[in-house]
XYZ file of C-alpha atoms in Angstrom:
699
model
C -35.473 -60.435 28.525
C -38.422 -60.359 31.100
C -38.195 -56.651 31.557
C -38.234 -55.845 28.048
C -41.394 -58.113 27.522
C -43.081 -56.238 30.375
C -42.054 -53.079 28.617
C -43.761 -54.318 25.493
C -46.962 -55.244 27.266
C -47.056 -51.818 28.645
C -46.622 -50.104 25.610
C -49.354 -52.529 24.113
C -51.699 -51.484 26.665
C -50.895 -47.630 26.176
C -51.560 -48.045 22.695
C -54.793 -50.101 22.406
C -57.081 -47.126 23.550
C -56.164 -45.593 20.095
C -56.730 -48.573 17.974
C -53.500 -49.674 17.503
C -52.677 -53.341 17.457
C -49.632 -55.387 17.433
C -51.531 -58.054 15.365
C -49.323 -58.407 12.096
C -46.069 -56.897 13.490
C -44.346 -59.987 12.748
C -44.845 -59.370 8.995
C -41.517 -58.581 7.305
C -41.370 -55.099 5.975
C -40.381 -54.615 2.344
C -36.536 -54.356 1.707
C -35.466 -50.680 1.093
C -34.722 -49.649 -2.182
C -31.098 -50.262 -3.055
C -30.912 -52.910 0.011
C -29.575 -55.262 -2.435
C -26.301 -53.088 -2.791
C -25.512 -53.711 0.863
C -24.270 -57.229 0.249
C -21.929 -55.718 -2.014
C -20.272 -53.684 0.445
C -22.027 -50.518 -0.860
C -23.780 -48.038 1.710
C -27.410 -48.203 1.884
C -28.772 -44.484 1.322
C -31.927 -43.804 3.317
C -33.118 -40.814 1.271
C -36.733 -41.726 0.667
C -39.675 -43.133 2.652
C -39.587 -41.008 5.661
C -42.532 -39.707 7.730
C -42.154 -36.416 9.809
C -44.225 -34.681 12.033
C -43.661 -31.321 12.248
C -43.835 -29.117 15.626
C -43.944 -32.300 17.491
C -41.907 -34.467 19.660
C -43.721 -37.985 19.081
C -42.587 -40.991 21.761
C -40.982 -43.508 20.056
C -43.462 -46.040 21.482
C -46.177 -44.653 19.256
C -44.393 -46.217 16.363
C -44.794 -49.750 17.370
C -47.363 -50.351 14.531
C -45.606 -48.044 11.951
C -44.700 -44.615 10.966
C -48.149 -43.746 9.958
C -49.862 -42.465 12.854
C -53.604 -40.946 12.870
C -53.676 -39.446 16.174
C -55.361 -36.085 17.177
C -53.110 -32.962 16.370
C -50.624 -34.663 14.386
C -50.192 -34.283 10.906
C -47.719 -36.998 9.110
C -46.084 -35.939 5.982
C -43.843 -37.998 3.643
C -40.274 -36.477 2.784
C -37.050 -37.312 1.370
C -33.952 -36.477 2.895
C -32.611 -33.790 3.196
C -35.522 -31.661 4.918
C -34.551 -28.505 5.967
C -37.135 -26.214 7.844
C -37.187 -22.276 7.663
C -36.398 -19.869 4.756
C -32.779 -19.185 3.828
C -33.532 -15.244 3.565
C -34.930 -14.201 6.477
C -34.324 -11.385 9.209
C -35.467 -13.350 11.963
C -33.405 -16.560 13.336
C -36.425 -17.941 15.009
C -38.137 -18.560 11.859
C -36.073 -22.138 11.557
C -36.811 -22.831 15.010
C -39.001 -25.881 16.196
C -39.139 -29.623 16.886
C -39.989 -32.416 14.692
C -40.118 -36.328 14.912
C -38.802 -38.406 11.793
C -39.496 -42.063 11.081
C -38.464 -44.520 8.614
C -39.322 -48.271 8.246
C -36.048 -50.067 7.685
C -35.750 -53.706 6.555
C -32.088 -54.819 6.036
C -30.980 -57.943 4.208
C -29.422 -60.378 6.294
C -25.452 -60.648 6.671
C -22.988 -61.758 8.976
C -21.204 -58.364 8.921
C -21.710 -55.820 11.748
C -23.819 -52.922 10.406
C -23.462 -49.525 11.198
C -25.581 -46.128 10.875
C -24.138 -42.661 9.944
C -26.755 -40.065 10.393
C -24.554 -36.932 9.420
C -25.181 -33.311 10.371
C -28.391 -32.375 12.104
C -29.872 -29.249 13.537
C -29.554 -28.930 16.526
C -30.247 -31.280 19.543
C -31.528 -34.824 18.829
C -31.940 -38.479 19.689
C -32.295 -41.508 17.573
C -33.991 -44.580 18.537
C -34.538 -48.181 16.737
C -38.031 -49.541 17.591
C -38.388 -53.181 17.013
C -40.024 -56.578 17.888
C -38.245 -59.222 19.964
C -38.187 -62.997 19.219
C -41.470 -63.105 21.248
C -43.326 -59.986 19.933
C -42.227 -57.823 22.734
C -41.689 -54.187 21.961
C -37.724 -53.352 21.897
C -36.595 -49.615 22.271
C -33.025 -48.852 21.572
C -31.521 -45.715 22.270
C -28.835 -45.318 19.312
C -27.250 -41.988 20.198
C -28.507 -38.479 21.385
C -26.607 -35.305 22.037
C -29.251 -33.982 24.126
C -32.605 -34.154 25.100
C -34.922 -32.339 22.524
C -37.785 -31.721 24.686
C -35.306 -29.554 26.970
C -33.557 -27.955 23.931
C -34.453 -24.336 24.805
C -32.718 -24.567 28.078
C -29.275 -26.380 27.120
C -26.207 -25.228 25.231
C -26.280 -27.515 22.139
C -22.688 -29.013 21.141
C -21.845 -31.047 18.420
C -24.961 -31.460 16.076
C -22.935 -34.672 13.755
C -23.766 -37.935 14.875
C -20.990 -40.380 15.021
C -20.949 -43.812 13.302
C -23.483 -45.920 15.026
C -22.889 -49.619 15.229
C -26.365 -51.648 15.137
C -26.925 -54.601 17.152
C -25.906 -57.683 15.172
C -29.846 -58.784 15.268
C -31.021 -55.686 14.387
C -32.540 -56.121 10.680
C -36.476 -55.045 10.647
C -36.965 -51.891 12.424
C -38.267 -48.257 12.713
C -35.706 -45.560 12.888
C -37.202 -42.617 14.926
C -35.312 -39.364 15.309
C -36.649 -36.546 17.479
C -34.936 -33.348 16.446
C -35.076 -29.784 17.992
C -33.648 -26.599 16.772
C -33.195 -23.294 18.758
C -30.111 -22.145 17.333
C -29.761 -21.967 13.312
C -32.176 -20.169 11.266
C -32.791 -23.527 9.382
C -33.508 -26.685 11.395
C -33.821 -30.097 9.966
C -31.577 -33.195 8.831
C -28.609 -31.863 6.471
C -27.321 -34.747 5.407
C -28.725 -38.347 4.256
C -28.177 -41.171 6.441
C -26.517 -44.124 5.229
C -26.174 -47.897 6.518
C -23.229 -49.680 5.572
C -20.576 -52.161 6.994
C -19.458 -51.290 10.383
C -15.978 -51.490 9.215
C -16.218 -49.525 6.065
C -18.115 -46.853 7.606
C -15.634 -46.631 10.395
C -12.925 -46.366 7.947
C -14.821 -43.862 5.921
C -15.243 -41.613 9.229
C -11.445 -41.536 9.940
C -10.603 -40.487 6.501
C -13.441 -37.622 6.754
C -11.814 -36.851 10.128
C -8.239 -37.371 9.063
C -8.187 -35.279 5.801
C -9.690 -32.166 6.855
C -7.050 -32.334 9.559
C -4.220 -32.807 7.155
C -5.872 -30.522 4.984
C -5.545 -27.653 7.921
C -2.254 -28.627 8.380
C -0.982 -28.349 5.192
C -2.928 -24.692 4.648
C -1.056 -23.840 7.966
C 2.117 -24.909 6.747
C 1.656 -23.175 3.432
C 1.070 -19.950 5.276
C 4.141 -20.352 7.389
C 6.246 -21.129 4.431
C 4.773 -18.030 2.672
C 5.712 -15.736 5.511
C 9.176 -17.308 6.099
C 10.174 -16.908 1.995
C 8.326 -13.505 2.011
C 10.544 -12.219 4.891
C 13.679 -13.757 3.595
C 12.777 -12.621 0.078
C 12.396 -8.976 1.130
C 9.090 -9.081 -0.931
C 6.790 -9.750 2.076
C 3.513 -8.067 0.884
C 2.204 -10.784 -1.361
C 3.686 -13.291 0.679
C 1.443 -12.115 3.645
C -1.622 -11.822 1.808
C -1.125 -15.367 0.637
C -0.337 -16.664 4.044
C -3.653 -14.793 5.637
C -5.676 -16.583 2.730
C -4.305 -20.082 3.614
C -4.733 -19.432 7.192
C -8.201 -18.232 6.666
C -9.073 -21.317 4.829
C -7.519 -23.469 7.343
C -9.724 -21.847 10.077
C -12.694 -22.650 7.562
C -11.768 -26.078 6.943
C -11.117 -26.676 10.908
C -14.800 -25.514 11.651
C -16.830 -26.539 8.698
C -15.314 -30.176 9.266
C -16.393 -30.057 12.706
C -12.906 -31.067 13.973
C -13.143 -28.523 16.528
C -15.505 -31.127 18.561
C -12.603 -33.675 18.204
C -10.555 -31.557 20.326
C -13.103 -29.219 22.176
C -16.216 -31.859 22.721
C -18.314 -29.046 25.024
C -17.605 -26.271 22.502
C -20.982 -24.683 21.970
C -22.582 -24.785 18.762
C -23.660 -21.133 18.449
C -20.116 -19.973 19.041
C -19.111 -22.796 16.504
C -21.445 -21.203 13.948
C -19.942 -17.329 14.912
C -16.233 -18.590 14.234
C -17.224 -20.525 11.181
C -18.941 -17.184 9.698
C -16.120 -15.110 10.848
C -13.611 -17.642 8.888
C -15.898 -17.088 5.917
C -15.681 -13.454 6.182
C -12.108 -13.474 6.367
C -11.482 -15.494 3.053
C -13.400 -13.249 0.851
C -11.227 -10.248 1.360
C -8.201 -12.199 1.845
C -9.199 -13.980 -1.531
C -9.600 -10.664 -3.134
C -6.715 -8.972 -1.919
C -4.807 -12.105 -3.255
C -6.367 -11.494 -6.606
C -5.754 -7.835 -6.691
C -1.836 -8.572 -5.780
C -1.360 -10.864 -8.668
C -3.222 -8.618 -11.506
C -3.207 -5.271 -10.325
C 0.126 -4.554 -8.354
C -1.281 -3.153 -5.102
C -3.361 -0.294 -6.648
C -5.951 0.668 -4.190
C -9.199 1.857 -5.541
C -12.748 2.817 -3.991
C -14.060 -0.797 -4.756
C -11.444 -2.102 -2.625
C -11.940 0.118 0.382
C -15.590 -0.884 0.060
C -15.093 -4.671 -0.171
C -12.462 -4.447 3.091
C -14.640 -2.237 5.024
C -17.912 -4.516 4.670
C -15.761 -7.449 5.704
C -14.328 -5.640 8.528
C -17.770 -4.974 9.659
C -18.725 -8.353 9.346
C -15.868 -9.931 10.867
C -15.851 -7.610 14.092
C -19.874 -8.460 14.289
C -18.897 -12.211 14.327
C -16.255 -11.943 16.884
C -17.738 -9.442 19.366
C -21.251 -8.362 18.576
C -22.893 -11.963 17.522
C -22.480 -13.403 21.342
C -24.778 -10.680 22.894
C -27.477 -11.713 20.332
C -29.824 -14.820 20.177
C -27.843 -17.741 19.631
C -27.383 -18.477 15.682
C -28.219 -14.980 14.587
C -24.905 -14.928 12.599
C -26.826 -17.151 10.304
C -28.980 -14.234 9.359
C -25.534 -12.836 7.436
C -25.070 -15.469 5.046
C -27.210 -14.589 2.352
C -26.171 -10.634 2.319
C -22.551 -11.723 2.512
C -23.282 -13.572 -0.558
C -24.201 -10.208 -2.153
C -20.461 -9.042 -1.326
C -19.105 -12.291 -2.839
C -20.953 -11.695 -5.752
C -19.682 -8.300 -5.952
C -15.922 -9.764 -5.463
C -16.538 -12.190 -8.124
C -17.666 -9.523 -10.669
C -14.438 -7.418 -9.394
C -12.193 -10.807 -10.029
C -13.633 -11.572 -13.445
C -13.024 -8.041 -14.406
C -9.435 -8.283 -13.587
C -9.055 -11.676 -15.106
C -10.361 -10.263 -18.183
C -8.398 -7.493 -18.274
C -5.153 -9.396 -17.765
C -6.219 -11.659 -20.412
C -6.657 -9.366 -22.995
C -3.754 -6.686 -22.212
C -0.938 -8.283 -20.080
C 0.478 -10.874 -21.955
C 3.195 -11.736 -19.231
C 0.678 -12.477 -16.517
C -1.893 -14.387 -19.028
C -0.700 -17.862 -17.537
C -1.428 -16.551 -14.247
C -4.816 -15.649 -15.301
C -5.841 -18.697 -17.123
C -4.721 -20.963 -13.835
C -6.575 -18.658 -11.509
C -9.915 -18.562 -14.008
C -9.376 -22.749 -14.327
C -9.507 -23.046 -10.364
C -12.560 -20.663 -10.028
C -14.341 -22.874 -12.730
C -13.299 -25.949 -11.112
C -14.821 -24.846 -7.832
C -17.954 -23.661 -9.663
C -18.377 -26.471 -11.692
C -18.238 -28.738 -8.227
C -20.784 -26.349 -6.606
C -23.294 -26.576 -9.576
C -23.054 -30.381 -9.894
C -23.404 -31.113 -6.136
C -26.522 -28.694 -6.053
C -28.172 -30.539 -8.688
C -27.442 -33.609 -7.132
C -25.579 -35.107 -10.105
C -22.290 -35.674 -7.882
C -22.952 -36.491 -4.286
C -21.675 -33.791 -1.579
C -18.964 -35.454 0.648
C -16.292 -34.270 2.777
C -13.692 -36.182 1.167
C -14.593 -34.816 -2.457
C -14.904 -31.353 -1.054
C -11.541 -31.385 0.479
C -9.963 -32.978 -2.413
C -11.449 -30.078 -4.641
C -10.248 -27.491 -2.018
C -6.663 -28.994 -2.148
C -6.942 -28.821 -6.106
C -7.815 -25.222 -6.133
C -5.171 -24.167 -3.534
C -2.797 -25.835 -5.555
C -3.646 -23.990 -8.861
C -3.709 -20.840 -6.967
C -0.217 -21.793 -5.287
C 0.983 -22.512 -9.061
C -0.221 -18.984 -9.659
C 1.570 -17.325 -6.798
C 4.509 -19.034 -7.828
C 4.406 -17.692 -11.251
C 3.728 -14.440 -10.204
C 6.746 -14.488 -7.566
C 8.831 -15.962 -10.382
C 7.951 -13.186 -12.895
C 8.408 -10.400 -10.247
C 11.863 -11.918 -9.463
C 12.912 -12.086 -12.671
C 11.852 -8.462 -13.271
C 13.574 -7.363 -10.188
C 16.622 -9.075 -11.313
C 16.550 -7.904 -14.658
C 16.022 -4.431 -12.989
C 18.858 -5.122 -10.712
C 21.038 -5.864 -13.695
C 19.935 -2.703 -15.519
C 20.578 -0.774 -12.400
C 24.024 -2.088 -11.966
C 24.947 -1.539 -15.741
C 23.609 1.862 -15.298
C 25.511 2.673 -12.231
C 28.919 1.379 -13.590
C 28.154 3.600 -16.846
C 27.153 6.587 -14.466
C 30.447 5.759 -12.133
C 32.445 5.497 -15.552
C 30.743 8.941 -16.569
C 31.385 10.312 -13.233
C 35.207 9.548 -13.372
C 35.344 11.176 -16.667
C 33.601 13.895 -15.508
C 35.655 14.361 -12.442
C 38.843 14.041 -14.676
C 37.543 16.798 -16.778
C 36.427 18.682 -13.934
C 40.186 18.264 -12.700
C 41.695 19.196 -16.062
C 39.221 22.342 -16.149
C 40.177 23.427 -12.449
C 43.902 22.948 -13.345
C 43.364 24.923 -16.398
C 41.138 27.871 -14.794
C 43.958 27.758 -11.754
C 46.565 28.339 -14.518
C 44.746 30.682 -16.156
C 44.347 32.705 -13.172
C 47.596 32.566 -12.252
C 48.866 33.600 -15.477
C 46.572 36.263 -15.663
C 47.614 37.427 -12.075
C 51.476 36.903 -13.072
C 50.767 38.653 -16.513
C 49.155 41.594 -14.485
C 51.542 41.849 -12.116
C 54.240 42.086 -14.737
C 52.387 44.490 -16.864
C 51.926 46.910 -13.857
C 55.674 47.706 -13.379
C 56.155 49.068 -17.024
C 52.676 50.666 -17.088
C 53.499 52.402 -13.932
C 56.611 53.655 -15.609
C 54.948 54.711 -18.933
C 52.250 56.585 -16.952
C 54.676 58.404 -14.744
C 57.233 59.267 -17.599
C 53.992 60.271 -19.831
C 52.884 62.236 -16.715
C 56.171 64.096 -16.358
C 56.530 64.769 -20.061
C 52.881 66.161 -20.464
C 53.606 68.644 -17.611
C 56.865 69.357 -19.199
C 58.495 69.323 -15.584
C 61.902 69.573 -16.956
C 61.482 71.643 -19.639
C 59.568 72.401 -23.001
C 59.297 69.478 -25.187
C 59.794 71.425 -28.458
C 56.627 71.316 -30.346
C 53.314 71.317 -28.902
C 52.327 67.983 -30.679
C 54.659 66.226 -28.337
C 52.722 67.443 -25.418
C 49.464 66.238 -27.216
C 51.254 62.712 -27.649
C 52.201 62.333 -23.771
C 48.952 62.950 -23.084
C 47.527 60.252 -25.186
C 50.129 57.932 -23.860
C 49.153 58.938 -20.104
C 45.548 58.392 -20.916
C 46.095 55.016 -22.508
C 48.370 53.754 -20.113
C 45.960 54.791 -17.043
C 43.253 52.921 -18.952
C 45.702 49.835 -19.480
C 46.132 49.731 -15.740
C 42.554 50.024 -14.878
C 41.900 46.900 -17.011
C 45.097 45.156 -15.472
C 43.792 45.784 -12.162
C 40.094 44.551 -13.006
C 41.799 41.222 -14.559
C 43.953 41.021 -11.341
C 40.845 41.337 -8.937
C 38.778 38.821 -10.650
C 41.655 36.314 -10.842
C 42.449 36.540 -7.331
C 38.580 36.109 -6.513
C 38.534 33.064 -8.717
C 41.648 31.526 -7.031
C 40.393 31.706 -3.644
C 43.363 33.470 -2.403
C 41.727 36.710 -1.827
C 40.539 37.367 1.735
C 38.700 39.992 3.482
C 40.605 42.826 5.616
C 37.577 43.684 7.880
C 37.352 46.970 10.077
C 34.862 49.229 10.909
C 33.842 51.246 7.663
C 31.624 54.363 6.965
C 30.191 53.561 3.553
C 28.774 57.306 3.479
C 32.018 58.491 3.783
C 33.702 56.021 1.120
C 30.814 56.939 -1.365
C 31.440 60.435 -1.053
C 35.204 59.961 -1.909
C 34.190 57.955 -4.662
C 32.081 60.350 -6.215
C 34.768 63.087 -5.564
C 37.087 61.236 -7.315
C 34.967 60.307 -10.540
C 33.404 64.139 -10.819
C 35.880 64.816 -13.674
C 35.166 62.033 -15.280
C 31.275 62.460 -15.061
C 31.716 66.323 -15.805
C 33.522 65.224 -19.043
C 30.355 62.769 -19.782
C 27.901 65.629 -18.911
C 26.504 63.426 -16.067
C 25.581 64.899 -12.337
C 26.347 62.711 -9.635
C 25.042 62.942 -6.031
C 24.751 61.085 -3.147
C 21.433 60.345 -1.056
C 22.143 59.336 2.581
C 20.417 59.637 5.797
C 21.797 61.074 8.710
C 23.276 58.732 11.631
C 23.902 55.834 9.296
C 25.809 52.936 11.132
C 29.182 51.973 10.271
C 29.602 48.367 9.077
C 32.081 45.616 9.324
C 33.641 45.195 5.899
C 36.974 45.607 3.832
C 37.016 49.068 3.038
C 39.076 48.589 -0.213
C 36.950 46.040 -1.751
C 33.627 48.138 -0.739
C 35.390 51.404 -2.380
C 35.881 49.164 -5.370
C 32.298 48.030 -5.235
C 30.801 51.615 -5.294
C 33.631 52.733 -7.803
C 32.359 50.044 -10.340
C 28.885 50.590 -10.052
C 29.289 54.402 -10.455
C 32.061 54.232 -13.347
C 29.490 52.055 -15.114
C 26.557 54.314 -14.641
C 28.479 57.478 -15.578
C 29.844 55.238 -18.840
C 26.588 54.220 -19.735
C 24.872 57.312 -19.198
C 23.291 59.987 -21.551
C 24.509 63.677 -21.597
C 22.426 65.460 -18.811
C 21.821 62.355 -17.039
C 21.966 61.831 -13.655
C 23.966 59.007 -11.586
C 22.527 58.832 -7.651
C 24.016 56.721 -5.079
C 21.470 55.661 -2.104
C 22.600 54.465 1.210
C 19.885 53.078 3.860
C 20.098 50.712 6.800
C 17.175 48.499 7.261
C 16.306 45.279 9.162
C 17.144 43.390 6.001
C 20.562 44.784 5.944
C 22.512 47.646 4.636
C 21.607 48.661 1.161
C 23.960 50.392 -1.394
C 21.609 51.314 -4.544
C 23.276 53.115 -7.721
C 20.655 54.404 -10.253
C 21.201 56.085 -13.384
C 19.045 57.503 -16.239
C 21.156 56.032 -18.898
C 20.623 53.546 -21.859
C 19.546 50.540 -19.734
C 19.794 46.919 -20.237
C 17.025 44.627 -21.971
C 16.093 41.759 -19.576
C 17.271 39.028 -21.811
C 20.517 40.586 -21.965
C 20.856 40.917 -18.147
C 22.660 37.515 -17.631
C 25.383 38.132 -20.434
C 26.221 41.678 -18.671
C 26.657 40.141 -15.566
C 29.133 37.433 -16.800
C 32.661 37.760 -16.973
C 33.835 39.511 -19.952
C 30.214 39.818 -21.007
C 29.803 42.504 -23.678
C 26.187 43.398 -25.017
C 27.467 45.670 -27.938
C 28.873 43.476 -31.260
C 32.551 43.148 -31.265
C 32.794 45.056 -34.514
C 30.740 48.111 -33.556
C 31.687 48.699 -29.990
C 31.079 52.040 -28.412
C 31.910 51.702 -24.870
C 35.209 50.758 -23.897
C 36.162 48.142 -21.144
C 36.685 44.305 -20.481
C 33.250 43.800 -19.232
C 34.417 43.037 -15.736
C 33.041 45.446 -13.708
C 29.697 44.073 -12.701
C 31.416 40.629 -12.388
C 33.701 41.931 -9.747
C 31.028 43.622 -7.904
C 29.378 40.390 -7.727
C 32.456 38.490 -6.375
C 32.786 41.066 -3.720
C 29.544 41.118 -2.617
C 29.395 37.228 -2.163
C 32.549 37.653 -0.157
C 30.810 39.932 2.185
C 27.835 37.336 2.411
C 25.875 40.106 0.556
C 22.917 40.052 -1.970
C 23.380 41.446 -5.514
C 20.182 42.596 -7.321
C 19.938 44.589 -10.841
C 16.980 46.179 -12.349
C 17.154 47.753 -15.632
C 14.635 48.859 -18.453
C 15.936 49.780 -21.834
C 15.916 53.685 -22.257
C 15.002 54.417 -18.912
C 18.215 53.244 -16.627
C 19.483 50.652 -14.681
C 19.444 50.470 -10.951
C 21.876 48.013 -9.118
C 21.564 47.332 -5.367
C 24.231 45.610 -3.281
C 22.753 44.518 0.243
C 25.304 43.735 3.151
C 23.617 41.426 5.634
C 22.691 42.799 9.019
C 25.162 41.074 11.250
C 27.564 43.379 9.366
C 25.696 46.484 10.801
C 27.257 47.964 13.884
C 25.890 49.890 16.469
C 25.495 53.587 15.435
C 27.745 56.274 17.642
C 25.730 59.790 17.805
C 29.168 61.448 18.589
C 30.851 59.787 15.969
C 28.029 60.590 13.484
C 28.162 64.414 14.561
C 32.130 64.279 14.040
C 31.625 62.742 10.553
C 29.184 65.144 9.616
C 31.231 68.183 11.025
C 34.217 67.119 8.873
């Protein structure tokens, strides 16, 4: 007590030269507005009546005589809290830097309860003093709390700027509350919250709730994120669940940092780095929320606006994590207003998606209404708190976050159920379609089996019938040939010779038809195999032309062979190659014009051995070529046919060419003739032997 008395005397002596006097200081100050509510258990709000000294740290001893000082260089101003310095939109973080001293005369009603002071958040380094008089008039200076020395703020790393609940001495009722404040971190300094005085027990309880509620909310959001990931992986629909988990995790980080929980677990965590991470969480929430809304209402379609939003947000996030630490402390706070422009763009985009969904998508309309209601709740809350209609508090803010999050979870669940329902419906449809297809496939397989069985039966029947027909035909042809030549004597009348000639020609023609049917039947049944040997195609072609020369002469057609010297032999079935050339030359003669020509061209090239048969006959229209190549294909009408045959010649050539792994091509123009080309693969060509070629040429 003596020491306090001496301290008061020294302070009085120091103040005397400036005209200050302790006379009348025992007078009781007028109670603060609302002080009577304190007796009813309500907190006393210290909003009005403050005096601030900008750019000055005034010693607390100066306020012994009152908050209003008339000292040189000091400019006292009356303010109401909150009081924030510096512009919100600025490119220089130092515009809000500086110091200030706040003073408030406090007169509290008498009560037996212990009282406490809650200062809330300040920026950034502070100390809080209570200046009062003792029982004998001595000056009493009580340091209530501090997080650093404001005079040394430029040289220290500031930590938690939020003062705890400060218990006031039981006998402290009339005093001056002096706050020294220094900000060299945030772009805006000052006292952010409105201080309150209330019963210690009530204030402690409220602080515990203010700390427990964000902790619980953080845990709930993290659990929701984990549950979303687990459900997404289990359901096989992870994309939407991962987006929702990212939104919940970013929101949890935001709650953890904004509510200052970080200092409950890391008391020495730097304030500047806390701002970096706080803004990082904000930069994460924006694209996560936008992606979540896109997932709800746009089914994953990516447009240029998405790329813009995600790209700008990524740039902000990277700067907050890796760039901001290399700049002046608090530089990250300069990005708040620019990022709000991105938020405005996101709000417009989200509003457009919701409006489109409400107007055009009836199934998702309920989801859109829930998201719209959630946005409206949060928007109304922000408007009411900014207009001071509703007091801003951490508890109410967290309750709004919980409510909005619950609404979004509800919308997400509805979306998930709708997607699951659509997937189940699609799955059922696919199952039904698959069953129908399997039944249809079984029917088709059965029908195919029947068709193959019928085809085999047909081929076997044709082969059997052809074989059975050949025996009597050979007898008919042989006996008619004997009778035609009158080998055993004259037949009598010359008419019998003519009849025998007709019988011989008709039998020969019928044998050719039967042979064609037998050949195509063997190929179709798969029982025909190649008997490969070294073959000289030019020799085979010449023999075919010699055989058909009489037929060509009878039709007035000239046949010739165009083959270069020293053609290589090929590895092939000679009988089938002979049939290929015979069928092609026979068709070329049959469908030619009197005076026309048939040219057989042979050539060995890198792409293979080419056999081309060209005629100057009637030709085939392009639209009729598929019909001409079909088995039993006849271009002429059945009632006015001019040319004989079953239409198997080209079909047999195609089948025999395919057996040799060759290529078949036809080029025709009506009135100008037809060229049919068969190309054997290069691997069937053998190395030419000059000595053998000379022998062949000599023979």
